[in-house]
mmCIF file of C-alpha atoms in Angstrom:
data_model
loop_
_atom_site.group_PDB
_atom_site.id
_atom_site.type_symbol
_atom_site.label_atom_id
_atom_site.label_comp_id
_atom_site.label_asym_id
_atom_site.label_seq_id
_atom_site.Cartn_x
_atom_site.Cartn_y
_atom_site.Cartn_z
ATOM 1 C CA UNK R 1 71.850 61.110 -8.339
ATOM 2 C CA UNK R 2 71.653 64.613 -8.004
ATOM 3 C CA UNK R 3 67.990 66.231 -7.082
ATOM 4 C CA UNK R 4 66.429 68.515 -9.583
ATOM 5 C CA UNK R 5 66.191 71.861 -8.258
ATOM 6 C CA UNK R 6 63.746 75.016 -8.895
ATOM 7 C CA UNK R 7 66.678 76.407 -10.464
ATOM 8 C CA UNK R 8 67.446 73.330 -12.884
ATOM 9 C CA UNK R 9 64.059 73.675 -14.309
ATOM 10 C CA UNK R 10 64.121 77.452 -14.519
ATOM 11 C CA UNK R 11 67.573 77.109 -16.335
ATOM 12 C CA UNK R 12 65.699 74.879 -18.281
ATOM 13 C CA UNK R 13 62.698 77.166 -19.660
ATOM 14 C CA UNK R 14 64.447 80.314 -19.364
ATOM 15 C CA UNK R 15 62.285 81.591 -17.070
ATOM 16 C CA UNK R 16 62.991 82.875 -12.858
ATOM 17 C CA UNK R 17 63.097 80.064 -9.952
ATOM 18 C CA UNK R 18 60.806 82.608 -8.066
ATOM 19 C CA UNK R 19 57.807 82.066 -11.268
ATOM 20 C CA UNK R 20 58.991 78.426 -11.814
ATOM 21 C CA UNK R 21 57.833 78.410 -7.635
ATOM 22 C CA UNK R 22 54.908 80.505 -8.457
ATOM 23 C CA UNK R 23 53.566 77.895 -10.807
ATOM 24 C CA UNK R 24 54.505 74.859 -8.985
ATOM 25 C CA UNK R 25 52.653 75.796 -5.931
ATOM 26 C CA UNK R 26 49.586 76.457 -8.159
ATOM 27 C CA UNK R 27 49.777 80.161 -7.743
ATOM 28 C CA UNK R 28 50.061 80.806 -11.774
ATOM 29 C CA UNK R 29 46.549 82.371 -12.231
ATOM 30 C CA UNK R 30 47.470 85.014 -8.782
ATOM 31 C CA UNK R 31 50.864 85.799 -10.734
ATOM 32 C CA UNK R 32 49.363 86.278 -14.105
ATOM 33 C CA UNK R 33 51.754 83.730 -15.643
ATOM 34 C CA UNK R 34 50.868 82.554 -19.060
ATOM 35 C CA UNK R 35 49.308 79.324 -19.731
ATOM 36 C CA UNK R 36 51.921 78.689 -22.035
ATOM 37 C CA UNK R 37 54.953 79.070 -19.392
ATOM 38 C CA UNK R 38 52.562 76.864 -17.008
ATOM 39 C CA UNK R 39 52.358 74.193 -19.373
ATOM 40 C CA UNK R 40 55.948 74.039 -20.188
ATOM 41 C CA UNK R 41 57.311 74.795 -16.575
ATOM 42 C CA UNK R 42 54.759 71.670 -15.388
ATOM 43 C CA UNK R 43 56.017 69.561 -18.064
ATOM 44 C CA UNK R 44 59.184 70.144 -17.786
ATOM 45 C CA UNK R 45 59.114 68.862 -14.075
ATOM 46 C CA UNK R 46 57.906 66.124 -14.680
ATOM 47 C CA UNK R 47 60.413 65.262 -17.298
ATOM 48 C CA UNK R 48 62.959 65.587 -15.038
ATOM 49 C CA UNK R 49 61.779 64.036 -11.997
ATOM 50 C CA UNK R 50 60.971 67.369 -9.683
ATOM 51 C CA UNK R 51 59.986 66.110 -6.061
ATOM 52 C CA UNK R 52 59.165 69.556 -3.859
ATOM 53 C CA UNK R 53 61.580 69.446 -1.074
ATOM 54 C CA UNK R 54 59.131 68.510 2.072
ATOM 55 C CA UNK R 55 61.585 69.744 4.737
ATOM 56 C CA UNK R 56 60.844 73.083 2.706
ATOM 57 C CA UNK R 57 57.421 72.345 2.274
ATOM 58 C CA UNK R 58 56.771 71.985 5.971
ATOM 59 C CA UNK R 59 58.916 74.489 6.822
ATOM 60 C CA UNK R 60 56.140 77.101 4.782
ATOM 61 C CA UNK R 61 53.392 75.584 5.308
ATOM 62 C CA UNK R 62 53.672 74.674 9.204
ATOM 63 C CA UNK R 63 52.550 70.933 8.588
ATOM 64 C CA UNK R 64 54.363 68.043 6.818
ATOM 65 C CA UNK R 65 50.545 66.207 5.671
ATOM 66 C CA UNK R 66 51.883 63.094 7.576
ATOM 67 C CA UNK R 67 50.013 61.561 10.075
ATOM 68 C CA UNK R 68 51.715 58.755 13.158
ATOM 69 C CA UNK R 69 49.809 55.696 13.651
ATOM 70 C CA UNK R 70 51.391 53.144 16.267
ATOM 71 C CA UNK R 71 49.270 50.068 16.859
ATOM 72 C CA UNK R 72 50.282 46.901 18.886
ATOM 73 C CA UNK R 73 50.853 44.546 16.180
ATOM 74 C CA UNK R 74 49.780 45.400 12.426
ATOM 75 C CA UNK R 75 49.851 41.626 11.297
ATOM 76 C CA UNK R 76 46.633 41.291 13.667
ATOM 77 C CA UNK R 77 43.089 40.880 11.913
ATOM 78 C CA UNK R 78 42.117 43.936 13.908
ATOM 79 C CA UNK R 79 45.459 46.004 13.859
ATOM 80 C CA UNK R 80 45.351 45.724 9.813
ATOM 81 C CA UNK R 81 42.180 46.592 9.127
ATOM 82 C CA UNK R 82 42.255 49.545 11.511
ATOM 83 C CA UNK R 83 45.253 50.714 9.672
ATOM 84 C CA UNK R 84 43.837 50.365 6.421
ATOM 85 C CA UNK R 85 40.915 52.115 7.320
ATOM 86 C CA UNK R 86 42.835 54.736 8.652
ATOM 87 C CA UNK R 87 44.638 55.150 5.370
ATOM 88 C CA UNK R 88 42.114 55.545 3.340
ATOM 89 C CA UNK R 89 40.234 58.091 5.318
ATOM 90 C CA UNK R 90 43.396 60.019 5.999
ATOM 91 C CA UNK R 91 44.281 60.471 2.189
ATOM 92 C CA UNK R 92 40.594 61.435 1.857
ATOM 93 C CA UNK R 93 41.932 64.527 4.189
ATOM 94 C CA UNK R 94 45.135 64.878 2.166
ATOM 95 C CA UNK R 95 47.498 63.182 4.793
ATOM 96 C CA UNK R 96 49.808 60.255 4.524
ATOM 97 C CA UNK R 97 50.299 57.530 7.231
ATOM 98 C CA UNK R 98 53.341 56.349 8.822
ATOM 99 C CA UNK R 99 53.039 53.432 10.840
ATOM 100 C CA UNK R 100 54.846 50.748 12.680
ATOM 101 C CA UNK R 101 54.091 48.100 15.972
ATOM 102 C CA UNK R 102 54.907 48.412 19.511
ATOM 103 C CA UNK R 103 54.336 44.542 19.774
ATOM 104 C CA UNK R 104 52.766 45.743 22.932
ATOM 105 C CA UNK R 105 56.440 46.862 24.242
ATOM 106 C CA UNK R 106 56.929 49.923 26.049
ATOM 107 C CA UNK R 107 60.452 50.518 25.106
ATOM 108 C CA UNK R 108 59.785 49.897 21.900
ATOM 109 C CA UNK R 109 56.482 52.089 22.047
ATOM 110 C CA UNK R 110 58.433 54.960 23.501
ATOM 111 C CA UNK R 111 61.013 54.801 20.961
ATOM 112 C CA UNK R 112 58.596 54.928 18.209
ATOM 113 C CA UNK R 113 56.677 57.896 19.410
ATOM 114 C CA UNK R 114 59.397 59.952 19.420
ATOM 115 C CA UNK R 115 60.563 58.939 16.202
ATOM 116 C CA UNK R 116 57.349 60.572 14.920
ATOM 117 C CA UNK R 117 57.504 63.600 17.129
ATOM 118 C CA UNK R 118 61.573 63.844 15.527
ATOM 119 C CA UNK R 119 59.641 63.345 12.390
ATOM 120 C CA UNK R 120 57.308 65.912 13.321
ATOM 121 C CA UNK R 121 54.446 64.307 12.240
ATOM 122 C CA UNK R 122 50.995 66.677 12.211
ATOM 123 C CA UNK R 123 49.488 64.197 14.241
ATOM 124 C CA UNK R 124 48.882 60.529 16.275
ATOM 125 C CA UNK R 125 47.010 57.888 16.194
ATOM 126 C CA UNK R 126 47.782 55.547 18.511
ATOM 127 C CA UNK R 127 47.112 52.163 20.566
ATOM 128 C CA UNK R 128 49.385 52.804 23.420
ATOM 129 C CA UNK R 129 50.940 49.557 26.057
ATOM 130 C CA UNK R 130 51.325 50.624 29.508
ATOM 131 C CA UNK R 131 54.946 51.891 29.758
ATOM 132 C CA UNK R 132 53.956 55.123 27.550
ATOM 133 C CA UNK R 133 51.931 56.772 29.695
ATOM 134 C CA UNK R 134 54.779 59.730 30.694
ATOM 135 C CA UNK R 135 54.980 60.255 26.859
ATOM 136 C CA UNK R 136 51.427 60.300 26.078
ATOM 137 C CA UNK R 137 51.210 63.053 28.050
ATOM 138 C CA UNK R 138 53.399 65.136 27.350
ATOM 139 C CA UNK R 139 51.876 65.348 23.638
ATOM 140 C CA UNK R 140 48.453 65.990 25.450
ATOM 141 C CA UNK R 141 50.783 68.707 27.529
ATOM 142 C CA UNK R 142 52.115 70.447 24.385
ATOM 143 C CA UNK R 143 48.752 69.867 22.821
ATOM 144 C CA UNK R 144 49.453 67.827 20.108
ATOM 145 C CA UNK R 145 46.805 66.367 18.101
ATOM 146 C CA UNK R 146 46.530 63.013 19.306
ATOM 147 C CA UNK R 147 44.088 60.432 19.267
ATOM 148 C CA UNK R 148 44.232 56.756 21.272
ATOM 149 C CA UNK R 149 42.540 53.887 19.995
ATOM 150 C CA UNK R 150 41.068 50.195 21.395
ATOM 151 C CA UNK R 151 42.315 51.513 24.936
ATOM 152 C CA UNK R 152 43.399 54.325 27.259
ATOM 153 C CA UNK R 153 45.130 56.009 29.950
ATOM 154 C CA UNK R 154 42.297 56.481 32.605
ATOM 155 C CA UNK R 155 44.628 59.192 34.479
ATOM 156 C CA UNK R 156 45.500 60.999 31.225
ATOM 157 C CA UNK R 157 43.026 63.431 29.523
ATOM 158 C CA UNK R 158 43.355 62.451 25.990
ATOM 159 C CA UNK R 159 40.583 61.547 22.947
ATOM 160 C CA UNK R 160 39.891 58.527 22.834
ATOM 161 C CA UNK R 161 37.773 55.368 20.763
ATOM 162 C CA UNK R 162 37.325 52.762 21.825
ATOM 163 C CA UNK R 163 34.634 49.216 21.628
ATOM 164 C CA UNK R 164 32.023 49.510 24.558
ATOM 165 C CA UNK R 165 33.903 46.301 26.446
ATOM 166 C CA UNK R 166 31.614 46.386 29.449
ATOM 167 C CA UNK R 167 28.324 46.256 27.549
ATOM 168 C CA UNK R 168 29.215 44.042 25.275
ATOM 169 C CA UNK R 169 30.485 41.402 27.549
ATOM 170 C CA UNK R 170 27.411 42.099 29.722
ATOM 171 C CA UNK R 171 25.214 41.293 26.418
ATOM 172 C CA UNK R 172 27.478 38.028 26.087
ATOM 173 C CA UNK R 173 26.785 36.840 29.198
ATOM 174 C CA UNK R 174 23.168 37.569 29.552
ATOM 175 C CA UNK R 175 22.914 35.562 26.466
ATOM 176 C CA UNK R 176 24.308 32.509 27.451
ATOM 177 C CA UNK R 177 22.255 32.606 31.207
ATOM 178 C CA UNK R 178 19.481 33.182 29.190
ATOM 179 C CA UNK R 179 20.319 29.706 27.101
ATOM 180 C CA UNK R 180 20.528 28.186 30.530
ATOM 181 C CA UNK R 181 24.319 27.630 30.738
ATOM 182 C CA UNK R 182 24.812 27.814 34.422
ATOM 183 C CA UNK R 183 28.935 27.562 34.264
ATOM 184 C CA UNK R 184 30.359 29.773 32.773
ATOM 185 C CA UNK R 185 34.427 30.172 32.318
ATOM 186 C CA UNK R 186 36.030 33.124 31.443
ATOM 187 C CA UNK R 187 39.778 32.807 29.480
ATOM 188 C CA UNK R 188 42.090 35.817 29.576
ATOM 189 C CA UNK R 189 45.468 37.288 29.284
ATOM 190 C CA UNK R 190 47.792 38.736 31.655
ATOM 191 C CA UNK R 191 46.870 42.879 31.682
ATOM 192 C CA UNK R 192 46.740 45.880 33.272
ATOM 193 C CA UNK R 193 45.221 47.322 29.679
ATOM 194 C CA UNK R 194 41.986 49.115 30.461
ATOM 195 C CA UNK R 195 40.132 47.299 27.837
ATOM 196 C CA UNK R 196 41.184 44.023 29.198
ATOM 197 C CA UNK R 197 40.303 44.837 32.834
ATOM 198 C CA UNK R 198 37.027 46.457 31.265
ATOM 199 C CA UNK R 199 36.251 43.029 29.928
ATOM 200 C CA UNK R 200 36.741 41.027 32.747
ATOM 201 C CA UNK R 201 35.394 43.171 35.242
ATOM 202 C CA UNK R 202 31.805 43.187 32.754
ATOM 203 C CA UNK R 203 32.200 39.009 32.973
ATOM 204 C CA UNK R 204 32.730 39.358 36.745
ATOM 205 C CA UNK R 205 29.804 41.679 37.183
ATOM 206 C CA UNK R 206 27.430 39.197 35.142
ATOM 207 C CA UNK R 207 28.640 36.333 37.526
ATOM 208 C CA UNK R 208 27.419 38.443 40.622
ATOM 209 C CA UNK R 209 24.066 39.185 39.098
ATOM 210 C CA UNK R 210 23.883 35.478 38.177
ATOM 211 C CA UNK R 211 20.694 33.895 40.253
ATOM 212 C CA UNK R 212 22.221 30.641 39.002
ATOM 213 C CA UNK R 213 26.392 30.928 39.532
ATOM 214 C CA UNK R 214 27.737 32.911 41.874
ATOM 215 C CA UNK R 215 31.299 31.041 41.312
ATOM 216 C CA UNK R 216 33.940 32.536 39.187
ATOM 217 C CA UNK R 217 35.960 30.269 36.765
ATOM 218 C CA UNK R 218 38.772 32.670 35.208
ATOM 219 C CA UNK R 219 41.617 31.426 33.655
ATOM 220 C CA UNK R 220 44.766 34.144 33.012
ATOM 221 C CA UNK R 221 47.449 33.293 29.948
ATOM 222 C CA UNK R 222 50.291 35.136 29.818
ATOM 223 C CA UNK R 223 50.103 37.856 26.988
ATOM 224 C CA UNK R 224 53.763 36.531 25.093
ATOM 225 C CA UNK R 225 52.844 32.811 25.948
ATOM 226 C CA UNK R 226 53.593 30.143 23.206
ATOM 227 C CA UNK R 227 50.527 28.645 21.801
ATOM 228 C CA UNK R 228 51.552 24.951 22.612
ATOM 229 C CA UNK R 229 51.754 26.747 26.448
ATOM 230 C CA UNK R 230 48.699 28.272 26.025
ATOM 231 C CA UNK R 231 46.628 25.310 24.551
ATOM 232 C CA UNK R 232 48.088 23.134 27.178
ATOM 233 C CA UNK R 233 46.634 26.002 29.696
ATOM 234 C CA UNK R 234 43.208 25.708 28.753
ATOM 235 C CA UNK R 235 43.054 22.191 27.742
ATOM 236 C CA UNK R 236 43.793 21.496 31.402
ATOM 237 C CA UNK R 237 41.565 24.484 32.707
ATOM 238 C CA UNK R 238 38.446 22.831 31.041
ATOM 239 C CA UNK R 239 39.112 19.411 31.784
ATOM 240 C CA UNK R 240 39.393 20.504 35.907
ATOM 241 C CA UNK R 241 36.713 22.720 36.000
ATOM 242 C CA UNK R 242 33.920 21.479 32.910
ATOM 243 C CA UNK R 243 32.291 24.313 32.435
ATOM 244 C CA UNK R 244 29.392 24.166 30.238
ATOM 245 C CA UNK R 245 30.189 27.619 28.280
ATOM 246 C CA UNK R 246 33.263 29.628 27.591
ATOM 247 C CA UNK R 247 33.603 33.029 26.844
ATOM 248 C CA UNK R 248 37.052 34.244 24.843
ATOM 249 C CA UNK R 249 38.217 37.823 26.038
ATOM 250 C CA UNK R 250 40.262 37.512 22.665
ATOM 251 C CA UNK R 251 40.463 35.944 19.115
ATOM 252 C CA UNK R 252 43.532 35.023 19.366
ATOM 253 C CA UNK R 253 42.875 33.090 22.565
ATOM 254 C CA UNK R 254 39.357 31.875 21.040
ATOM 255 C CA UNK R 255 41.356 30.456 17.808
ATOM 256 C CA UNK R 256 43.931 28.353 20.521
ATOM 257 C CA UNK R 257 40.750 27.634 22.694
ATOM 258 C CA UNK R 258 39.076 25.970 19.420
ATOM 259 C CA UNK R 259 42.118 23.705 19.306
ATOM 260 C CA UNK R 260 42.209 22.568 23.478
ATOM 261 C CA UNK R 261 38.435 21.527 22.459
ATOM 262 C CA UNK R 262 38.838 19.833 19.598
ATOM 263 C CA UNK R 263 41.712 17.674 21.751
ATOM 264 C CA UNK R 264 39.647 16.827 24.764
ATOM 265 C CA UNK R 265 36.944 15.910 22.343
ATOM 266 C CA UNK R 266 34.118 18.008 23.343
ATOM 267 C CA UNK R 267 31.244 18.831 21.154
ATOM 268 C CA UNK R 268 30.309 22.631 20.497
ATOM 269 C CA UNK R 269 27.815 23.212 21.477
ATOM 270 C CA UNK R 270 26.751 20.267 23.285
ATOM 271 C CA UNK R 271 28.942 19.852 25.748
ATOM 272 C CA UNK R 272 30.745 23.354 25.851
ATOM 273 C CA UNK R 273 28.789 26.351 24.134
ATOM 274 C CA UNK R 274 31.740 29.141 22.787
ATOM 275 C CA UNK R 275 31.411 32.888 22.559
ATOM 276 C CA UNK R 276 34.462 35.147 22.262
ATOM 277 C CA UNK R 277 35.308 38.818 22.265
ATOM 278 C CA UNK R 278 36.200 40.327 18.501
ATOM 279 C CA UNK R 279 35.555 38.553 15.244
ATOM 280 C CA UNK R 280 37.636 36.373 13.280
ATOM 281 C CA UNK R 281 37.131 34.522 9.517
ATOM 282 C CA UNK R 282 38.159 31.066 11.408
ATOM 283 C CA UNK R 283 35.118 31.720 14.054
ATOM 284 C CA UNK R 284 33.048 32.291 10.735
ATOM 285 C CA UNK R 285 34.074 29.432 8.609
ATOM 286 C CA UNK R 286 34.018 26.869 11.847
ATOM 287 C CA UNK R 287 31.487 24.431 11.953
ATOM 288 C CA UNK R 288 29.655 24.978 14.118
ATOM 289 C CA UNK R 289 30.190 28.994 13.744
ATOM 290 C CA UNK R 290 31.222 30.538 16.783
ATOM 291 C CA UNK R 291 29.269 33.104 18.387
ATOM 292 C CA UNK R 292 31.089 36.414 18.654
ATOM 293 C CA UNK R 293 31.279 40.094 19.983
ATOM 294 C CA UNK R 294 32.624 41.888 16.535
ATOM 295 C CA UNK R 295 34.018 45.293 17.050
ATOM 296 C CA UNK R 296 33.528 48.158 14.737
ATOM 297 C CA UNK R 297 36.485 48.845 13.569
ATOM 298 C CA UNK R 298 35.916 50.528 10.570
ATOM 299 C CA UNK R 299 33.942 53.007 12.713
ATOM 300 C CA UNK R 300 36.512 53.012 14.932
ATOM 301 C CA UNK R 301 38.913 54.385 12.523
ATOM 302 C CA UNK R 302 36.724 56.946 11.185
ATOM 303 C CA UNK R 303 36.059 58.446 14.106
ATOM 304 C CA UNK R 304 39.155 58.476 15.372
ATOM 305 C CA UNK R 305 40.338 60.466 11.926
ATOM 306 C CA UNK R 306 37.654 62.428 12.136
ATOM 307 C CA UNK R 307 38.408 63.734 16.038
ATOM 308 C CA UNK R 308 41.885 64.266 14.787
ATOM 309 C CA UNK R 309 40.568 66.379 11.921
ATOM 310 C CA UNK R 310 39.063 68.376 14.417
ATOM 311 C CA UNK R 311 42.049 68.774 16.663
ATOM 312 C CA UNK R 312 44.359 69.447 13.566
ATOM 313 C CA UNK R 313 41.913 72.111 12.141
ATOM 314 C CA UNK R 314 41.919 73.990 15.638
ATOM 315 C CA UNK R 315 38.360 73.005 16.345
ATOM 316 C CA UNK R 316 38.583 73.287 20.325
ATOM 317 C CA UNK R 317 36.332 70.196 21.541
ATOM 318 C CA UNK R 318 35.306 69.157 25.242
ATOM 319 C CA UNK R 319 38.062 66.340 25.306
ATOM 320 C CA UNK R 320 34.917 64.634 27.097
ATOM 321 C CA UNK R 321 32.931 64.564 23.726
ATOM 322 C CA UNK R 322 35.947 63.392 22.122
ATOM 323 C CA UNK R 323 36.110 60.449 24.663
ATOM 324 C CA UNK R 324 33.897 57.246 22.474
ATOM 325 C CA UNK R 325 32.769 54.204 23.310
ATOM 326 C CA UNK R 326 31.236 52.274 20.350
ATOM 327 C CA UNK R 327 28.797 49.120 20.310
ATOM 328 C CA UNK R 328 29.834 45.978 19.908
ATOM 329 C CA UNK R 329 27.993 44.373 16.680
ATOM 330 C CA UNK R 330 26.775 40.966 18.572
ATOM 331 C CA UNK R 331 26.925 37.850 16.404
ATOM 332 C CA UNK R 332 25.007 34.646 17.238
ATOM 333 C CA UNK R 333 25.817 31.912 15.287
ATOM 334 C CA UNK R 334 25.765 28.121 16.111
ATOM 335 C CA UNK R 335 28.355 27.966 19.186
ATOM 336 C CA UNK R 336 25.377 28.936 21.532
#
């Protein structure tokens, strides 16, 4: 099907592509055009179909109002509603978003980012997977807008947002010693993310400080592990070391772990309190409910928009101010 042109509608209402432009691009009241013209140059455009050329458009206006968002895997709870979130506050700026998952794959994490940059995209959002790092930044180099999310490259001077990890697995663990559980286990996956070394580095610390345990008990799952693999994992972790808490440095792995329980038998929170890091409807609905670090990630989002806002209106920000760390929303519920 052929594409209506400036010139099909001007052929159309006898008028000059140049003032059929003029109008289109809202300028009719600067060009003294007639209302009348207006009205039936507008009309007539949409009668036919008329979609402005956005190679063109960019091309004039220096931006294509399309933002990049990569995240590591948009059928997550926290992935989608990041996204979402991200969406709506972007159109409230005018912008569309274009986004896809690195299913925490560099190569395919690479690949994507320069997709966008081909697509010349007016700016990123991104939650980048180690592997990226040369990439990243180079668009901090040629001073892209560019925002990471949920983690970061501590070598790399970009904006970031990001949870608080440390203080809110600090706050985790303080409240279980403080319930008396004097074994506490720690379950994890297999990262060199800073947000997962953050984590387990805060449940680490609180072990130190412990007057009570002064023994780790860490357990590491690989990140791509099957969950009959993983469940098998912990189901033998906790029936070889019997803790008397747990703490989750996932959902994910706090959704399997409710399963290795439920096997061995083990009452929550009798004889194994839970807590885990980030929010989930399951931990909500379980009886009993499981206590839970929930991140903000509707603030998350906004701010993250809102720095890119900044960057894309040429607002020249410390890149230390634009470097967040946001509380975790702590949520006791029956588990402990």
């Amino acid at each position: 099907m052929k594409r209506v042109s400036l010139k099909d509608i001007a052929k159309m209402v006898g008028a000059s592509p140049s003032t059929v432009s003029f109008i289109l691009n809202g300028k009719a009241s600067q060009m003294r055009i007639s209302d009348e013209l207006k009205n039936k140059v507008l009309a007539t455009a949409k009668k036919m179909g008329y979609q402005p050329n956005q190679v063109a458009v960019s091309l004039r206006t220096g931006q294509t109002k399309i933002l990049g968002l990569l995240v590591e895997d948009i059928s997550n709870n926290f992935f989608a509603s990041l996204a979402k979130t991200i969406e709506e506050e972007a159109e409230e700026f005018g912008y569309k978003v274009v986004y896809s998952s690195t299913e925490n794959n560099s190569k395919k994490g690479v690949e994507l980012l320069r997709m966008l940059t081909q697509r010349q995209v007016d700016g990123y959002l991104v939650t980048p997977t180690l592997g990226m790092e040369e990439d990243i930044e180079m668009l901090v180099k040629h001073k892209k807008p560019l925002v990471l999310m949920d983690r970061y490259f501590p070598g790399i001077e970009a904006a970031y947002v990001q949870v608080d990890n440390t203080g809110a697995v600090l706050k985790g663990m303080e409240h279980l010693v403080e319930k008396g559980y004097k074994k506490i286990a720690y379950i994890t996956i297999e990262s060199g993310l800073i947000q997962m070394r953050q984590r387990e580095e805060a449940y680490a610390e609180a072990i130190s400080k412990s007057p009570e345990q002064k023994k780790k008990y860490a357990l590491k799952v690989a990140y791509n592990g099957s969950r009959e693999v993983i469940i098998d994992q912990i189901t033998e972790f906790l029936k070889k070391n019997k803790p008397d808490a747990v703490f989750f440095a996932t959902n994910y792995l706090g959704i399997l772990g409710l399963e290795s329980i439920r096997s061995i038998g083990l009452s929550i929170p009798k004889d194994l309190a839970v807590i885990c890091f980030d929010d989930n409807d399951i931990f909500r609905l379980h009886l009993p409910g499981i206590s839970v670090l929930q991140q903000p990630v509707e603030a998350i989002a906004r701010t993250a928009i809102h720095i890119l806002m900044q960057q894309l209106g040429n607002n020249k920000v410390a890149i230390k101010k634009n470097q967040v760390q946001l509380a975790a929303n702590f949520i006791v519920r029956e588990s402990t």
